[in-house]
Short mmCIF file of N, CA and C in Angstrom, two decimals:
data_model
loop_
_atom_site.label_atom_id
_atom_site.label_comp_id
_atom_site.label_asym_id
_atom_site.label_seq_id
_atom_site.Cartn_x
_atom_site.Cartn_y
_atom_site.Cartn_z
N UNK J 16 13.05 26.78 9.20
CA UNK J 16 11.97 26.37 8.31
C UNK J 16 11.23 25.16 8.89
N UNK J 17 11.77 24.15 9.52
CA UNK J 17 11.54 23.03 10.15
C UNK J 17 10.32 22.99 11.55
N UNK J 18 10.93 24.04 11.93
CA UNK J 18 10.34 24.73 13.33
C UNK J 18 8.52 24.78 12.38
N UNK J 19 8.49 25.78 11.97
CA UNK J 19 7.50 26.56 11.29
C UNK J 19 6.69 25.27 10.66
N UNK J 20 7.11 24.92 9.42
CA UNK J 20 6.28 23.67 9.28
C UNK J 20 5.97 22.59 10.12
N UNK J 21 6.60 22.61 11.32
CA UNK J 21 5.51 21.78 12.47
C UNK J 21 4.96 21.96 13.18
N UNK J 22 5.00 23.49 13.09
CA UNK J 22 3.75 24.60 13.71
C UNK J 22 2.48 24.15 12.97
N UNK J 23 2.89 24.33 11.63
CA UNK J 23 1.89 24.36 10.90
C UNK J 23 0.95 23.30 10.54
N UNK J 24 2.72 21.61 10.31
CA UNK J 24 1.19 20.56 10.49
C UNK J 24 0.67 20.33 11.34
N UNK J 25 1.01 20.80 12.54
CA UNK J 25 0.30 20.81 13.76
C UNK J 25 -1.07 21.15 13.86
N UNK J 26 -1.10 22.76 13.53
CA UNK J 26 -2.00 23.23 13.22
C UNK J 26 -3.20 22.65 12.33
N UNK J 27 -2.75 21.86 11.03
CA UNK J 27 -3.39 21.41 9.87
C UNK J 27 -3.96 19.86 10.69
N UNK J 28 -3.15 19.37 11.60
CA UNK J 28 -3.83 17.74 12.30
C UNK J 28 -4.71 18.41 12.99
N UNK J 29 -4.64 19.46 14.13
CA UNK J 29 -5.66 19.71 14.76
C UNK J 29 -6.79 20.47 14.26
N UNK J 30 -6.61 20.54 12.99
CA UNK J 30 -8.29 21.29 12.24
C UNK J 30 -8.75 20.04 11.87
N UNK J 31 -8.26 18.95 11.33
CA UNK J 31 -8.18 17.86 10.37
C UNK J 31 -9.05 16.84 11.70
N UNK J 32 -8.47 16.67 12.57
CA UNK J 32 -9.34 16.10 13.94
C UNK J 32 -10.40 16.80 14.26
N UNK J 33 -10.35 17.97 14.42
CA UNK J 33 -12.03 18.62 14.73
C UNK J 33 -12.63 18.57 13.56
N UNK J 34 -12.31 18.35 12.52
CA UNK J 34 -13.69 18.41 11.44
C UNK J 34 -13.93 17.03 11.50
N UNK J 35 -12.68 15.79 11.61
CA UNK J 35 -13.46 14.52 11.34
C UNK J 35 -14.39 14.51 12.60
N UNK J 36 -14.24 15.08 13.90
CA UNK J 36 -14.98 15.04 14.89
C UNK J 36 -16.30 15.24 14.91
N UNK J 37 -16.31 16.23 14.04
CA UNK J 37 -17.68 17.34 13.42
C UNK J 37 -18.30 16.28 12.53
N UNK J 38 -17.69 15.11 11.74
CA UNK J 38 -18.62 14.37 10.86
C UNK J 38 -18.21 14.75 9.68
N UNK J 39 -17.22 15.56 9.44
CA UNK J 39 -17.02 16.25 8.05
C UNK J 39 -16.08 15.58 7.68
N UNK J 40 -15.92 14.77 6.44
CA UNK J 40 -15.25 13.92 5.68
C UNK J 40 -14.30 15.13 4.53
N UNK J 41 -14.48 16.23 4.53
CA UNK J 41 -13.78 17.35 3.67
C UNK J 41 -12.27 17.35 3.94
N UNK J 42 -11.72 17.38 2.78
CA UNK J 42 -10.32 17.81 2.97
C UNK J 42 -9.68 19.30 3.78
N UNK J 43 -8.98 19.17 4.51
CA UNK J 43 -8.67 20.52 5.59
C UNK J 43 -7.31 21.36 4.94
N UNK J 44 -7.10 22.17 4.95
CA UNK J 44 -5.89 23.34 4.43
C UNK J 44 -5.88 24.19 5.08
N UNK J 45 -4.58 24.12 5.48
CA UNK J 45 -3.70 25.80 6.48
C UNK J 45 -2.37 25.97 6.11
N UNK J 46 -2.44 27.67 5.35
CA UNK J 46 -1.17 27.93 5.59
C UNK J 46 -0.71 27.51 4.76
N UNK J 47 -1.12 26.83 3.47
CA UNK J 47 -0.32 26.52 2.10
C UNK J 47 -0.68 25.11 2.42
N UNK J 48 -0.73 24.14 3.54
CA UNK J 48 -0.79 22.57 3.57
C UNK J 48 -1.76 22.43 3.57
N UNK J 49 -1.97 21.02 2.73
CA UNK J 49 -3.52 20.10 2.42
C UNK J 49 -3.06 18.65 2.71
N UNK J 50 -4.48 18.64 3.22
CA UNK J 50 -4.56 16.76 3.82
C UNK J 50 -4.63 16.02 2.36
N UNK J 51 -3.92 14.93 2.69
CA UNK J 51 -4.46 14.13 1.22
C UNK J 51 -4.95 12.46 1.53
N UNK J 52 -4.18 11.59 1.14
CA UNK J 52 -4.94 10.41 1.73
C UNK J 52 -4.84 9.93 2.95
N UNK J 53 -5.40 8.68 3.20
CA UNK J 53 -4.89 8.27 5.13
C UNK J 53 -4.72 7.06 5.40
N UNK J 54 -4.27 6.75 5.89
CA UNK J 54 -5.00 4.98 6.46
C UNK J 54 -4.95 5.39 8.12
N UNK J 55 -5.98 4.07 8.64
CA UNK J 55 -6.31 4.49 9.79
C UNK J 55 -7.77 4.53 9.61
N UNK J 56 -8.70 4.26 10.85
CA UNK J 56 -10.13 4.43 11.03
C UNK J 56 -10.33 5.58 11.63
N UNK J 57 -9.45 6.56 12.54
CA UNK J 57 -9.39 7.65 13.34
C UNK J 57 -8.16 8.06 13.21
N UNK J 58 -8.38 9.67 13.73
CA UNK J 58 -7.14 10.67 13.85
C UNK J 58 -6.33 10.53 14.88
N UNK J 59 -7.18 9.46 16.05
CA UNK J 59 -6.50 9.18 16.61
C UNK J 59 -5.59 8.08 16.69
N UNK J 60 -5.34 7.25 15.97
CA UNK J 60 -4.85 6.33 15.17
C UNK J 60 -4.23 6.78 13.99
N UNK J 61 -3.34 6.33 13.37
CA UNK J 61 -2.97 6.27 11.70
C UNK J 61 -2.43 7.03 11.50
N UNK J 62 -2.30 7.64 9.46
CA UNK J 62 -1.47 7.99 9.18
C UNK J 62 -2.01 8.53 8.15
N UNK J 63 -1.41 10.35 7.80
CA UNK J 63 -2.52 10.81 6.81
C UNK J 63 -1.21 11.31 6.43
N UNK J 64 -1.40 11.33 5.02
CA UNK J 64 -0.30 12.59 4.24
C UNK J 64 -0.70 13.71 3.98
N UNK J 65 0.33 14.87 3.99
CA UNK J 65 0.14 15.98 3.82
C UNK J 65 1.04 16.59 2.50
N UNK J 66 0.47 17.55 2.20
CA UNK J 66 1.41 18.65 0.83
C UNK J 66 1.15 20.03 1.32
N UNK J 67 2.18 20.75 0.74
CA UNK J 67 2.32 22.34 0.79
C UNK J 67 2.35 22.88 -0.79
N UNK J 68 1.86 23.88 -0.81
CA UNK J 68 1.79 24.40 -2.26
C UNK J 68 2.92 24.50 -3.19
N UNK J 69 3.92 24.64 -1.85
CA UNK J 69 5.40 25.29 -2.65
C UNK J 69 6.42 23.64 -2.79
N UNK J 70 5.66 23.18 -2.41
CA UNK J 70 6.63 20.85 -2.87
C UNK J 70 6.59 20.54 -1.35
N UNK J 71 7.16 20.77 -0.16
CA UNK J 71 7.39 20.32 0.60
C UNK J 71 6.37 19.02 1.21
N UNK J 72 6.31 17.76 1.41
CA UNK J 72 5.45 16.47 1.88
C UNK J 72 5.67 16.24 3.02
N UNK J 73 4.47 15.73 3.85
CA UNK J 73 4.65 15.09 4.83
C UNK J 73 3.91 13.64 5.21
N UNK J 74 3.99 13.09 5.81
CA UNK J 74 3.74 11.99 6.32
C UNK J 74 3.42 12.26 8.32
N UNK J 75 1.86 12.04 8.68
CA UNK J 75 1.39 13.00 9.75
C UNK J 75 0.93 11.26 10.37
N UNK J 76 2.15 11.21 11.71
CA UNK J 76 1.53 10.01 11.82
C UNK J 76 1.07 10.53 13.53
N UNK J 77 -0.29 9.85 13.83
CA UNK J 77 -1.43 9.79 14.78
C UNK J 77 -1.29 8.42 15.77
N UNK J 78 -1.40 9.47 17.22
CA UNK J 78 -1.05 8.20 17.73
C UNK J 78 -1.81 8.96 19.22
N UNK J 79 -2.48 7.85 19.98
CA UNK J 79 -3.88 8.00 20.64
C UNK J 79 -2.79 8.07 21.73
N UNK J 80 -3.44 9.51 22.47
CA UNK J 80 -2.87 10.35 23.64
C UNK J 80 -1.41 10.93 23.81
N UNK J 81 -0.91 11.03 22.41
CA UNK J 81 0.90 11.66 22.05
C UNK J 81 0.63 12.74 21.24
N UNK J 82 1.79 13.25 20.96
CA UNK J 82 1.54 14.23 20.01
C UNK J 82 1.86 13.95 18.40
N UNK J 83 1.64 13.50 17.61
CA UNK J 83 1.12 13.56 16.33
C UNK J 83 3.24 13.73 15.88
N UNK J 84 3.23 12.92 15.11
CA UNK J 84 4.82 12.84 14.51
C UNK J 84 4.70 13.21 13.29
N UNK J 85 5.82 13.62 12.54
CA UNK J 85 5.85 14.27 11.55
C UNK J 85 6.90 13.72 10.30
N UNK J 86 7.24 13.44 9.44
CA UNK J 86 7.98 12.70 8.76
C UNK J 86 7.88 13.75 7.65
N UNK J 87 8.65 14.90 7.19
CA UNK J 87 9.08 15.79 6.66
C UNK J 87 9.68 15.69 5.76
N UNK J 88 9.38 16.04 3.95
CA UNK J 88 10.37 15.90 3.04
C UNK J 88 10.55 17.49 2.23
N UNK J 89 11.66 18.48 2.40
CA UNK J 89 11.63 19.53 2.54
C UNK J 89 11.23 19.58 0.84
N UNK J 90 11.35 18.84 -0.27
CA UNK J 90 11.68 18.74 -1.54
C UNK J 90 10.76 17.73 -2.28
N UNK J 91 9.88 17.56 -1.24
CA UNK J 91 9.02 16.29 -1.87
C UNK J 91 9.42 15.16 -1.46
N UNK J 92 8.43 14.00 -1.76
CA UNK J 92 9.03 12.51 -1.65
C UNK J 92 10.28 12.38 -2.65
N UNK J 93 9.86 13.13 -4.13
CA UNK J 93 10.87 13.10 -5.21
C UNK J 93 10.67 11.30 -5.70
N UNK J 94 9.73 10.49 -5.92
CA UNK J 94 9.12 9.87 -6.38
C UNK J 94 8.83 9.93 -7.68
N UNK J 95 9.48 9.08 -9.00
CA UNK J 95 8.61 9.26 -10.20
C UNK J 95 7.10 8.47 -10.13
N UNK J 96 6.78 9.16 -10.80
CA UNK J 96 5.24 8.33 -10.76
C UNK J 96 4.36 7.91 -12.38
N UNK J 97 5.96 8.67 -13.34
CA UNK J 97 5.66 8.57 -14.87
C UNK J 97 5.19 7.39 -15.85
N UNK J 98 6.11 6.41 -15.34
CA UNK J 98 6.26 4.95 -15.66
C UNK J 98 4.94 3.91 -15.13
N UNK J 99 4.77 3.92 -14.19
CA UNK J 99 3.50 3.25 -13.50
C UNK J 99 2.47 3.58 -12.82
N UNK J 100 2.14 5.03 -12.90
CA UNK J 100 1.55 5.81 -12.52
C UNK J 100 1.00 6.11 -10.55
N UNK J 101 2.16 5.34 -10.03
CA UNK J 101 1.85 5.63 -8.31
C UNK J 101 3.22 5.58 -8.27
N UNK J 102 3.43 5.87 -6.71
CA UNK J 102 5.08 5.94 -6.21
C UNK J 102 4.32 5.33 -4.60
N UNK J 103 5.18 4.48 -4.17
CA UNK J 103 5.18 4.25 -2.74
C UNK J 103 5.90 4.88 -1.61
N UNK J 104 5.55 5.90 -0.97
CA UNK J 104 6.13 6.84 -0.09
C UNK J 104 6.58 6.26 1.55
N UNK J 105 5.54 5.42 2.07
CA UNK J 105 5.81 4.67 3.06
C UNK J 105 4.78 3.27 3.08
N UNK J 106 5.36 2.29 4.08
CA UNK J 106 4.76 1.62 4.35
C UNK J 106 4.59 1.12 5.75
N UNK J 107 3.31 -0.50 6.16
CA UNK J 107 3.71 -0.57 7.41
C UNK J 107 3.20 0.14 8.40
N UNK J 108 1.88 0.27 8.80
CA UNK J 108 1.12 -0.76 8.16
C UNK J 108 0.56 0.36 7.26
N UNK J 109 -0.35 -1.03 6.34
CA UNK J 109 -0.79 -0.49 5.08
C UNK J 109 0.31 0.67 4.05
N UNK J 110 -0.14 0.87 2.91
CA UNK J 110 0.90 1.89 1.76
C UNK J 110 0.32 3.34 1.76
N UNK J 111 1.07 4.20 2.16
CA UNK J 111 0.75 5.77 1.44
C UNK J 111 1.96 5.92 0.53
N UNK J 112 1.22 6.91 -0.06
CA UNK J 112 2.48 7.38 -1.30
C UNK J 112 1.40 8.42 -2.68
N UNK J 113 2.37 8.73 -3.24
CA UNK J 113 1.44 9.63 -4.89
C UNK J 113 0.94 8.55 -5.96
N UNK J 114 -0.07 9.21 -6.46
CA UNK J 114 -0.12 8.94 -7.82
C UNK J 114 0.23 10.25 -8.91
N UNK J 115 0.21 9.76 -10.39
CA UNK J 115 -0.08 10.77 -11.42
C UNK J 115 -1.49 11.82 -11.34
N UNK J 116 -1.63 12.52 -11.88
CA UNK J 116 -3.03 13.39 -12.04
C UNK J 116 -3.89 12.30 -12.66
N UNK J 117 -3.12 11.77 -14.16
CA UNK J 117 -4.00 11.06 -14.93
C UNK J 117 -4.46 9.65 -14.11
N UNK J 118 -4.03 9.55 -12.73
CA UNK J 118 -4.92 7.89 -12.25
C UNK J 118 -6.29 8.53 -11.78
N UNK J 119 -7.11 7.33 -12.65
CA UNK J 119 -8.49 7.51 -11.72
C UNK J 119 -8.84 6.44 -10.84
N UNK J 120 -7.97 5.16 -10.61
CA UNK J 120 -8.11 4.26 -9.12
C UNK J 120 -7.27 3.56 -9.24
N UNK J 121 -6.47 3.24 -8.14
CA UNK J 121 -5.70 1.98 -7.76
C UNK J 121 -6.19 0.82 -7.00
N UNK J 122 -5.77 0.10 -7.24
CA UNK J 122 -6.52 -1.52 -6.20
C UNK J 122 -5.36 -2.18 -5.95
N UNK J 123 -5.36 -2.93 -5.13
CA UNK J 123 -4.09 -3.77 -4.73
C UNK J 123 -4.95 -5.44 -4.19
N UNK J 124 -4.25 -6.41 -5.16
CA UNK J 124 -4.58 -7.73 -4.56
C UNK J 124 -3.95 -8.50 -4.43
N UNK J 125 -4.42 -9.21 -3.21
CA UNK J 125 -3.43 -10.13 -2.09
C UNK J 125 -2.95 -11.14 -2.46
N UNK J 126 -2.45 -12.04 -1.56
CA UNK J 126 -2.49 -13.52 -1.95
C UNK J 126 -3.42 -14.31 -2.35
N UNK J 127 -4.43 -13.84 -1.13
CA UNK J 127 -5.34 -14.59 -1.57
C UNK J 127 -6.76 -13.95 -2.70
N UNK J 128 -6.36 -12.80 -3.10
CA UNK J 128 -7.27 -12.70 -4.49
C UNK J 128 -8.53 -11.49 -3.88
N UNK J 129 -8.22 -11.24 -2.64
CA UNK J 129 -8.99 -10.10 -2.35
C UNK J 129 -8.39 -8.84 -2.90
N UNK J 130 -9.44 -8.10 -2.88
CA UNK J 130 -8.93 -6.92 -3.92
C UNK J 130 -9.38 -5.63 -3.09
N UNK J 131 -8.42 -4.85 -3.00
CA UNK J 131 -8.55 -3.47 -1.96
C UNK J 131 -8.63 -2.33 -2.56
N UNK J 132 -9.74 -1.72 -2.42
CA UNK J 132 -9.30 -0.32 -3.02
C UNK J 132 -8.48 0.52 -2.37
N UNK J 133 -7.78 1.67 -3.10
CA UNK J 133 -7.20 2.32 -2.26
C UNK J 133 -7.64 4.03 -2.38
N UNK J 134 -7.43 4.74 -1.51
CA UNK J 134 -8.21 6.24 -1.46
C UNK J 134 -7.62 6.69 -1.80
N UNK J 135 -7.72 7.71 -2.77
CA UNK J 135 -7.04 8.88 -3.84
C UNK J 135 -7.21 9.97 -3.21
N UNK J 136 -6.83 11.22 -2.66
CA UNK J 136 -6.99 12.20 -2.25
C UNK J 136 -5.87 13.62 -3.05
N UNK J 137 -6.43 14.06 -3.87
CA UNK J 137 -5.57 14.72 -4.59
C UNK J 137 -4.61 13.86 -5.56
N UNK J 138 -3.08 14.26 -5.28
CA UNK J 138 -2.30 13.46 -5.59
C UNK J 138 -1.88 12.26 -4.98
N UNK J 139 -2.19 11.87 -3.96
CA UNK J 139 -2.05 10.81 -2.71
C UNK J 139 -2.68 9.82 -3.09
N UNK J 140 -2.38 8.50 -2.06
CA UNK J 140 -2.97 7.40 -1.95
C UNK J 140 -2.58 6.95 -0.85
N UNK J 141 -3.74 5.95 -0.08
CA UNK J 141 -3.53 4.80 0.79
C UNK J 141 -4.48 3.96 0.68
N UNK J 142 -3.47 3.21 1.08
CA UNK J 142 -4.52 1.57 0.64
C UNK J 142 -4.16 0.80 1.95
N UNK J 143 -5.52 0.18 2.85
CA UNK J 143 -4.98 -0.76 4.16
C UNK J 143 -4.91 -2.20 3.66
N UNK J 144 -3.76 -2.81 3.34
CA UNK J 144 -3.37 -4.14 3.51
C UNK J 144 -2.55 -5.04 4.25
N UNK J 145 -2.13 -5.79 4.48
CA UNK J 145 -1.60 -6.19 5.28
C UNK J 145 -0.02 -6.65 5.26
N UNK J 146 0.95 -6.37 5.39
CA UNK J 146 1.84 -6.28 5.30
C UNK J 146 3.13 -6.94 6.09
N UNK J 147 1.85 -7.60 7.02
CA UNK J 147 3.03 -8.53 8.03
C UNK J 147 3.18 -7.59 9.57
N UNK J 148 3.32 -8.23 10.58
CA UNK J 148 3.98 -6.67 11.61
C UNK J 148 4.02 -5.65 11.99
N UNK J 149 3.75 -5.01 12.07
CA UNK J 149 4.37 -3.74 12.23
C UNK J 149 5.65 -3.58 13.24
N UNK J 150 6.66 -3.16 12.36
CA UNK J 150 8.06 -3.40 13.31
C UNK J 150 7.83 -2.56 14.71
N UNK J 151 8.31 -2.82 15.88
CA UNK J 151 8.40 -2.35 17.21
C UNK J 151 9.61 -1.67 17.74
N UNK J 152 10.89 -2.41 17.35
CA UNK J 152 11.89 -1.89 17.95
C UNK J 152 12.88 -1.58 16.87
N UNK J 153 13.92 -0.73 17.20
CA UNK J 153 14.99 -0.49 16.28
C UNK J 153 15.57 -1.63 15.12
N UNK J 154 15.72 -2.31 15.97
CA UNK J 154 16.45 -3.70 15.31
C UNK J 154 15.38 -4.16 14.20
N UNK J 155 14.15 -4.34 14.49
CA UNK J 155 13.08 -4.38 13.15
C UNK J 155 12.80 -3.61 12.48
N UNK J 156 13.02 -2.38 12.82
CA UNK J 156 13.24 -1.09 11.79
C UNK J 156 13.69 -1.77 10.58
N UNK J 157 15.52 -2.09 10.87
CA UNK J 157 16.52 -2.08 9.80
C UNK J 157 16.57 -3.28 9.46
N UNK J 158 15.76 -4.64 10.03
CA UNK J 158 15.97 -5.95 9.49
C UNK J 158 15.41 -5.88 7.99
N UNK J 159 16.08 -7.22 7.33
CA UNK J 159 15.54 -7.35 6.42
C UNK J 159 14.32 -7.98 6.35
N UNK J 160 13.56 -7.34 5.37
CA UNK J 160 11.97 -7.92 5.41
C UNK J 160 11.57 -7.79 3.86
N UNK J 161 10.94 -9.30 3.84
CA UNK J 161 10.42 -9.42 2.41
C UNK J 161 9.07 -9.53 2.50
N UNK J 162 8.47 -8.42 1.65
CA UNK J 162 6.71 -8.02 1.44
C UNK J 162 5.96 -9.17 0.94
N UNK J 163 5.45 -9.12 1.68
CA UNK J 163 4.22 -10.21 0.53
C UNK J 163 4.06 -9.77 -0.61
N UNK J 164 3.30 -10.42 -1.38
CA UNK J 164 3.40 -10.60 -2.76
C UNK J 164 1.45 -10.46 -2.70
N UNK J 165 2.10 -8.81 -3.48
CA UNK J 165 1.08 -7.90 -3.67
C UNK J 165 0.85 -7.47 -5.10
N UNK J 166 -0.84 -7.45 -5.95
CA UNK J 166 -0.40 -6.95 -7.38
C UNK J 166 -1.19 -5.64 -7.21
N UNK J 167 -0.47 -4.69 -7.38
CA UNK J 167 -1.28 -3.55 -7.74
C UNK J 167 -1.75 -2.79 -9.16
N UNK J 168 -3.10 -2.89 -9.26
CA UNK J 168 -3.72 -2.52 -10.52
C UNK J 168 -3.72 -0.46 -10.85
N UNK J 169 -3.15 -0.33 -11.56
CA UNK J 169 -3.82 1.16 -12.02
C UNK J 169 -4.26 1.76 -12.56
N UNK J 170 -5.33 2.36 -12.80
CA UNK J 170 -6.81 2.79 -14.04
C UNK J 170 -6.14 4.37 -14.47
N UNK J 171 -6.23 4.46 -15.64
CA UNK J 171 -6.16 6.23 -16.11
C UNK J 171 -7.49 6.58 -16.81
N UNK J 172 -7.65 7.54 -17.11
CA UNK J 172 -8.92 7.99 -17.65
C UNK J 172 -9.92 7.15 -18.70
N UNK J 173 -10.65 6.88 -18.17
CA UNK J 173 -11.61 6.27 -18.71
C UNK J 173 -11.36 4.56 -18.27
N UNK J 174 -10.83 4.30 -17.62
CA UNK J 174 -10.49 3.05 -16.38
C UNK J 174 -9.76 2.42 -17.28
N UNK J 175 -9.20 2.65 -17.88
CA UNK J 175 -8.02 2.09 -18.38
C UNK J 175 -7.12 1.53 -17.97
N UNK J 176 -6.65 -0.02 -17.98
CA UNK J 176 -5.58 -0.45 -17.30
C UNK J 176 -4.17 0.43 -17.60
N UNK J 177 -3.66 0.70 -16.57
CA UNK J 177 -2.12 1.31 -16.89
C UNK J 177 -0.73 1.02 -16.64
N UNK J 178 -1.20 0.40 -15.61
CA UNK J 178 0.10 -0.56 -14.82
C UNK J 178 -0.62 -1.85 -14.23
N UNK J 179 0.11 -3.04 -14.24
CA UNK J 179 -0.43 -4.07 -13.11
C UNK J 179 1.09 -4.54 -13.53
N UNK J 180 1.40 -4.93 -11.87
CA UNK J 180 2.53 -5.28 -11.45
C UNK J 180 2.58 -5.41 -9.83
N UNK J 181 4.36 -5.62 -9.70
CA UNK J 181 4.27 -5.71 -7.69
C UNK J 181 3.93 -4.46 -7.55
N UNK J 182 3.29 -4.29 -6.27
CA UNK J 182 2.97 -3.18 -5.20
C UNK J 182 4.20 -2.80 -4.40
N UNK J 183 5.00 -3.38 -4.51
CA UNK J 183 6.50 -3.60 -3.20
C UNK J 183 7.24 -4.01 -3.87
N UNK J 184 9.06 -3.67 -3.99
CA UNK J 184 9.59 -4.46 -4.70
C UNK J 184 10.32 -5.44 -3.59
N UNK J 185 10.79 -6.50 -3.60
CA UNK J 185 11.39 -7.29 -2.92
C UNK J 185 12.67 -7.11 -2.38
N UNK J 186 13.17 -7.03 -1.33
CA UNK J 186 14.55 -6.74 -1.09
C UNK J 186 15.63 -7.32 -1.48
N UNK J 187 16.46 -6.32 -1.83
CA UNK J 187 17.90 -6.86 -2.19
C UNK J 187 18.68 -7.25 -1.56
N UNK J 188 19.37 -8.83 -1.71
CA UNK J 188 20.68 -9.10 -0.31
C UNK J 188 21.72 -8.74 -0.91
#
């Protein structure tokens, strides 16, 4: 099954690169998978999430002159998103992850009071903030690291506040 779905996001990055190539800002689908949000200025750069019709998520990370990595969840992220209406799927740099159906925008603000929107794409989100680093080697993988102190706002229908709280929760020693 594993094999096959990285045929396929394969397939789904390299339509997803020729249309942004083409100028076309449209969401791309193959094969049951759809692009959803991104961070990143290019495909050749960054990090876009993906969904399959039947649950399976991915996380499609882009990287200039390699082949495109894949971060596979056969079952979903499995993320609630009931309570505060987003889930954080990854981070580092910047956040992808879901929202509810019912969000109509998220924002996230910094320390210093700037305020970010973040891109909704279906059920998805990413938002580019800054996060410190980006870890390099193994050993920063697994260190402990405490997020800045981020508030993220969330609107439901009719811009309704729904959540405001951390964006990150803080690590546990």
């Amino acid at each position: 099954m594993t094999e096959r779905w990285i045929a396929e996001l394969t397939a789904l990055t390299e339509l997803y690169r020729a249309a942004e190539a083409a100028g076309s800002g449209e969401a791309v689908s193959h094969e049951g998978w759809h692009t959803g949000a991104r961070i990143g200025t290019s495909a050749a750069n960054g990090r876009l999430l993906a969904y399959h019709d039947s649950g399976p998520e991915a996380e499609c990370v882009f990287r200039a002159g390699e082949r495109t990595l894949f971060n596979i969840m056969s079952g979903g992220y499995g993320n609630d998103t009931t309570e505060r209406g987003f889930a954080v799927w990854s981070s580092r740099p910047g956040v992808l992850g879901a929202v509810d159906s019912g969000v109509s925008r998220l924002e996230v603000t910094d320390a210093d009071g700037v305020v970010v929107p973040a891109e909704i794409v279906a059920h998805t989100f990413a938002v580019e903030v800054d996060l410190g680093p980006e870890p390099r080697t193994i050993d920063e993988v697994f260190a402990q690291w405490e997020p800045p102190e981020l508030t993220v706002r969330v609107y439901g229908e009719g811009d309704v506040l729904r959540y405001e709280g951390p964006l990150l929760a803080p690590s546990r020693s």
